[in-house]
XYZ file of C-alpha atoms in Angstrom:
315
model
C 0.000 0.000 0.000
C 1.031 3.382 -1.455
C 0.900 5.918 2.252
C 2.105 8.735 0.362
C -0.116 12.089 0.998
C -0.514 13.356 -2.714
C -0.439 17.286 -3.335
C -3.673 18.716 -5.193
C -2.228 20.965 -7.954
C -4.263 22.820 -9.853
C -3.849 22.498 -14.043
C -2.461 25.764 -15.237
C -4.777 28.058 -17.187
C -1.408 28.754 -19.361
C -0.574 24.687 -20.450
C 2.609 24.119 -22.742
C 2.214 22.218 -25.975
C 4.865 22.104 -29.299
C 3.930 25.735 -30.262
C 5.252 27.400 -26.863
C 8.567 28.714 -26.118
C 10.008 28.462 -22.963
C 12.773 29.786 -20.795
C 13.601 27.977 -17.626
C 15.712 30.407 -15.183
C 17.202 29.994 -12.004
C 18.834 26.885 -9.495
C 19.430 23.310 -10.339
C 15.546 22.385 -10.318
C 15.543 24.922 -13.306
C 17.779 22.501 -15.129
C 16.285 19.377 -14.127
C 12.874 20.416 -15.376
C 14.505 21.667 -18.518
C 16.456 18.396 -19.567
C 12.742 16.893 -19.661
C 11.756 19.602 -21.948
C 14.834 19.220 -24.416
C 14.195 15.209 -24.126
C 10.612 16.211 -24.740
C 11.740 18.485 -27.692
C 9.753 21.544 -26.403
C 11.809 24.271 -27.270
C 13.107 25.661 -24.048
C 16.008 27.948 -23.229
C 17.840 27.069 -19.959
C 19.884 29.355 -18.192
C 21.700 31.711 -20.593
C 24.034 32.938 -17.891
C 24.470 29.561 -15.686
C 22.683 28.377 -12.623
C 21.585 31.222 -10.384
C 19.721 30.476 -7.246
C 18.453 33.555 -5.703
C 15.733 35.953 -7.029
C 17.574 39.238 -7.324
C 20.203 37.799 -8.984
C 17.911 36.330 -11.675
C 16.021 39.964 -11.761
C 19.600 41.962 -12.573
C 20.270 39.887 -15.749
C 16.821 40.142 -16.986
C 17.394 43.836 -16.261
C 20.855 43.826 -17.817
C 18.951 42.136 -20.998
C 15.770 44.460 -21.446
C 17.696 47.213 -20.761
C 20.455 46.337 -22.882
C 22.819 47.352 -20.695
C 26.191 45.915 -21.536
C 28.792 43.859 -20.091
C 31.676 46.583 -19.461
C 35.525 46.373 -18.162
C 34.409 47.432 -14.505
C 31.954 44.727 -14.435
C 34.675 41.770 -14.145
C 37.980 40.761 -12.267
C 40.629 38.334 -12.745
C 41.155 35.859 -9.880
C 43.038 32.551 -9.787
C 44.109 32.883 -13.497
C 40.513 33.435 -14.665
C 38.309 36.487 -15.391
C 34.997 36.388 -13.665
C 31.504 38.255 -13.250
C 29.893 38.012 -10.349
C 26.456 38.423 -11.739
C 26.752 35.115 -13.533
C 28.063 31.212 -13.083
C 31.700 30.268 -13.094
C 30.977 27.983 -16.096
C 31.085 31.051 -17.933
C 34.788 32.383 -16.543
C 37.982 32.873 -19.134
C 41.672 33.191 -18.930
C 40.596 35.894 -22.085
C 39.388 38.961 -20.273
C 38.550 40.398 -23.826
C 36.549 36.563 -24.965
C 34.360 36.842 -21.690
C 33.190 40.108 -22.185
C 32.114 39.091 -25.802
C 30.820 35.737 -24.308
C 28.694 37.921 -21.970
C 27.273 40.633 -24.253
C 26.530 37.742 -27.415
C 24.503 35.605 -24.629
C 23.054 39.230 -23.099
C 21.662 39.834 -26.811
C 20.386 36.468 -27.169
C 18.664 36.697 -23.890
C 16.661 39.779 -24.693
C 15.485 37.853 -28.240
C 13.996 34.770 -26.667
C 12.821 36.912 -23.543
C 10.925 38.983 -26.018
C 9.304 35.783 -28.265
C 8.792 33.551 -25.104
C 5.343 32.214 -24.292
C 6.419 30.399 -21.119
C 9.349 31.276 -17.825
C 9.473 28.498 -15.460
C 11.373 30.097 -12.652
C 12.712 28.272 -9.779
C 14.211 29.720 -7.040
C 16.797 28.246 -4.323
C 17.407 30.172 -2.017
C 16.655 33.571 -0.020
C 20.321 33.447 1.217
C 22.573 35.784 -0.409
C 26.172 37.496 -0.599
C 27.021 41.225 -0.756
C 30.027 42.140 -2.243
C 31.957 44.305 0.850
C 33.542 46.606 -1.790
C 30.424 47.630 -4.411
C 27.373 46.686 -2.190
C 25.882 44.638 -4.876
C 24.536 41.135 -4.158
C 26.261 38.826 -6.311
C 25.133 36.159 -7.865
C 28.642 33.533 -7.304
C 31.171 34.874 -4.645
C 33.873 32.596 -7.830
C 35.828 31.105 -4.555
C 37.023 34.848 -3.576
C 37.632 35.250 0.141
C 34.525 34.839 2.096
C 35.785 37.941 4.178
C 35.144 39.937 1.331
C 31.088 39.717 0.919
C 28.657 39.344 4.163
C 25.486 37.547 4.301
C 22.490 38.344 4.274
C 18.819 36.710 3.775
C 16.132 38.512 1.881
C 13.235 39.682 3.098
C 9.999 38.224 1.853
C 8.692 42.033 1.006
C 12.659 42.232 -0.752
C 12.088 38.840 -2.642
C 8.435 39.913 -3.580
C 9.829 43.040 -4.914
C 12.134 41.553 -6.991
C 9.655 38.702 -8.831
C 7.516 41.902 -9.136
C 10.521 43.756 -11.378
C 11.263 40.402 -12.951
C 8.184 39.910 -14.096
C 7.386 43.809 -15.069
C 10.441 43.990 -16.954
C 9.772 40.865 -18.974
C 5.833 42.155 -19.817
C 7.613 45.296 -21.143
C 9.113 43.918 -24.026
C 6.949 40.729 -24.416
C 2.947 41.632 -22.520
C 1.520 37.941 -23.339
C 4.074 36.104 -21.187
C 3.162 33.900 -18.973
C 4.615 32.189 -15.878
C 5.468 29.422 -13.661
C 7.196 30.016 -10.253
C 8.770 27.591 -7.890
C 10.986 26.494 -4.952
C 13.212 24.212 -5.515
C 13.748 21.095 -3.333
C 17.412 20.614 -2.771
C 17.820 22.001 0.018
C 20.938 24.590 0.908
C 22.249 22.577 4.423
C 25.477 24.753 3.822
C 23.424 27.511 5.194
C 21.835 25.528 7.909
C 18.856 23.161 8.444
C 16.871 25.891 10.074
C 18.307 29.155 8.185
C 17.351 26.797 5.012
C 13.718 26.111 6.196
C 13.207 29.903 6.951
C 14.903 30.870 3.058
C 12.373 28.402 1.821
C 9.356 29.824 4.010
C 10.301 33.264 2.142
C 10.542 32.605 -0.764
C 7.059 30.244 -0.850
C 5.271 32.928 1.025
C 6.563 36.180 -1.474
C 5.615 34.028 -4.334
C 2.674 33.124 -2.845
C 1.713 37.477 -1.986
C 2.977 38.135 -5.604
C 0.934 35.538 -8.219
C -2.458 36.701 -5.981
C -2.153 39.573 -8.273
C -1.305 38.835 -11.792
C -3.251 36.125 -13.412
C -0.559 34.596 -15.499
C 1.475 33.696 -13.106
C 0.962 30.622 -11.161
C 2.864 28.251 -8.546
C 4.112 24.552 -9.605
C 4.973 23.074 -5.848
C 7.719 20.979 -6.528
C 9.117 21.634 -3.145
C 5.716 20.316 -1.626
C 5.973 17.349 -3.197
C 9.235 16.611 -2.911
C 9.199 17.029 1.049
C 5.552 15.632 1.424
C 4.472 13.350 -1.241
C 8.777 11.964 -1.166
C 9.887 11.966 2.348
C 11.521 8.886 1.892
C 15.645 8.893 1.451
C 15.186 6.493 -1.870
C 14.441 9.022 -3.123
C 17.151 11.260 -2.772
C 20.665 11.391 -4.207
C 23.726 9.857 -2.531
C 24.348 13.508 -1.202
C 20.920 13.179 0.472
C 19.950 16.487 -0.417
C 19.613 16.247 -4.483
C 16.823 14.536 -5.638
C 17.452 11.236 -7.749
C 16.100 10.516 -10.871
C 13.373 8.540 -9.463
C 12.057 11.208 -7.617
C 12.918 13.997 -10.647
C 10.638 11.588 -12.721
C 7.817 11.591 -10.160
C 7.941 15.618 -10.024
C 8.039 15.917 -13.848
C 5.001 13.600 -14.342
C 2.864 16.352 -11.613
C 4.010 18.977 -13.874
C 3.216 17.268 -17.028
C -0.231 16.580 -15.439
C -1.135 20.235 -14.840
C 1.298 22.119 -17.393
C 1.298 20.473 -20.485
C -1.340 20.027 -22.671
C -3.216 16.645 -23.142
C -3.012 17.208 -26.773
C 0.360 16.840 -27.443
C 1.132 13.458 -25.069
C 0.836 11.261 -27.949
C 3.729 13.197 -29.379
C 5.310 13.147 -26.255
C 5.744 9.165 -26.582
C 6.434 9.239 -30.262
C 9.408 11.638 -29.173
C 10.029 9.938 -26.118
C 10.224 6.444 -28.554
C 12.460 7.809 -30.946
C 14.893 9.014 -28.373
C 14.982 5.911 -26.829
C 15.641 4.073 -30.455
C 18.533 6.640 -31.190
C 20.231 5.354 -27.944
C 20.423 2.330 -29.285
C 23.715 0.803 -29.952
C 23.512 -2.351 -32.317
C 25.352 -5.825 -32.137
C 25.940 -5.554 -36.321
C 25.283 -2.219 -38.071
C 25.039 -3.927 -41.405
C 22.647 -6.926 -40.424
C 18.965 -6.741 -42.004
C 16.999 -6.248 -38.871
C 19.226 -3.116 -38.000
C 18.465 -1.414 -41.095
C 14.954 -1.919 -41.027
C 15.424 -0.198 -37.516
C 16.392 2.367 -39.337
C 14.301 2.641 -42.211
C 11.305 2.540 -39.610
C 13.096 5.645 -37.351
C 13.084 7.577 -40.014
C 10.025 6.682 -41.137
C 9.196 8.176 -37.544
C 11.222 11.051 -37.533
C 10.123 12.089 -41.151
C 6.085 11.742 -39.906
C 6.692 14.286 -36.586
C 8.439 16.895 -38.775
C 5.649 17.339 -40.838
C 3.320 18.315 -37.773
C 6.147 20.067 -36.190
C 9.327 21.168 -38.873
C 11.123 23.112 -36.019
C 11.351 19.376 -33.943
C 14.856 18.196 -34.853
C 17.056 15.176 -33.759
């Protein structure tokens, strides 16, 4: 017997099908959520500037983009043999100072195009916790392993946090009024910061999204922290960190937002995708042998049928 409490969500008045474009912003959730898109072939944008987990953060680059406000010489340092920017993810760090500022402004242009033809943001946020840099006063978005002496901490208010989804979202309207969006927490939790100092940055963050999607009506809240911590309290289904969730469990949370996000119309598609992924995988005993290359004559066969209902699908 299944004991598991189960989470009533309700289905989005917004739902996603093969004609919606999506950007997915913000902490390792946002990346889980958007490798099921991508395997899904939705087309979805994930996280032009690298993971970023708290909400001011996110709302600076989307400022940065609408406002196109570039990426100058005073906006990154060189540390450890690298050139960094603290408003973005170390992924993005070069030994060129000259490459990472084109890196920067090339990604801060494409940004502002798919903010502006969006239908979708799926925003996840990870934390309320944040660092401000000692020196500017700017809350930073990765402290890039510099000396911890040089930021302090801080956590955001939930009036600070609603503020900032507020801005988010207003900038994003300005340049594209038709967007619509999906907010939520996500369920790793931050024990660096402490099991109770993580428990109160979740409790503000759920309660300013919460305050802020009471007053625009297309945004909405996906609770994948809910149901990770209620419907999955048990440690199968967490990583071997304890902390992450596993695949089993990202599964789970993806089929509750397929439920209520996603449109019923396009599931069929969803397995014929799903199916040809899975036959791409494949890896053959004899390439050349008969039943292999009727494989592959029925694949295509496949792949050739889904581009003619949907061209921009490719594999």
């Amino acid at each position: 017997m299944d004991f598991r409490l189960k989470i009533p969500i309700q289905k989005s008045n917004y739902l996603i099908d093969y004609n919606s474009k999506i950007i997915s912003l913000g902490s390792c959730f946002a990346v889980n959520i958007a490798d099921k898109l991508d395997h899904y072939k939705f087309e979805n944008c994930c996280n032009p500037f690298g993971i970023i987990f708290n909400p001011v953060s996110i709302q600076l680059l989307v400022e940065r983009a609408v406002e196109k406000r570039v990426f100058i010489e005073n906006d990154i340092f060189f540390q450890n043999d690298l050139w960094h920017c603290f408003e973005v993810h170390s992924e993005l760090s070069d030994p060129d100072k000259s490459i990472l500022l084109s890196n920067l402004n090339d990604l801060l242009k494409k940004m502002l195009q798919q903010i502006s033809e969006a239908s979708h943001f799926q925003i996840t946020y990870g934390t309320a916790w944040v660092y401000r840099s000692c020196k500017s006063n700017q809350i930073v978005a990765n402290c890039h392993k510099m000396p911890q002496k040089e930021f302090s901490k801080e956590i955001l208010s939930i009036d600070t946090i609603q503020a900032s989804i507020d801005s988010t979202v207003c900038l994003i309207q300005s340049v594209n009024p038709q967007a619509k969006f999906t907010f939520t927490v996500s369920p790793v939790r931050h024990i660096k910061d402490g099991y109770v100092e993580n428990t109160l940055s979740k409790a503000h963050l759920i309660a300013a999204i919460h305050s802020f999607i009471k007053k625009d009506a297309l945004c909405s809240y996906f609770p994948s922290y809910e149901i990770m911590m209620d419907e999955l309290r048990d440690y199968r289904f967490y990583g071997n960190d304890m902390l992450h969730p596993s695949e089993i469990a990202i599964d789970f949370i993806w089929k509750r937002f397929q439920a209520t996000s996603i449109a019923e119309s396009v599931y069929d598609d969803m397995e014929t995708v799903d199916s040809i992924q899975k036959s791409l995988a494949h890896r053959p005993f004899n390439k050349e042998s008969d039943s292999h290359k009727k494989f592959i004559v029925k694949l295509q066969n496949k792949i050739n049928n889904l581009a003619v209902k949907y061209p921009q699908i490719q594999f």
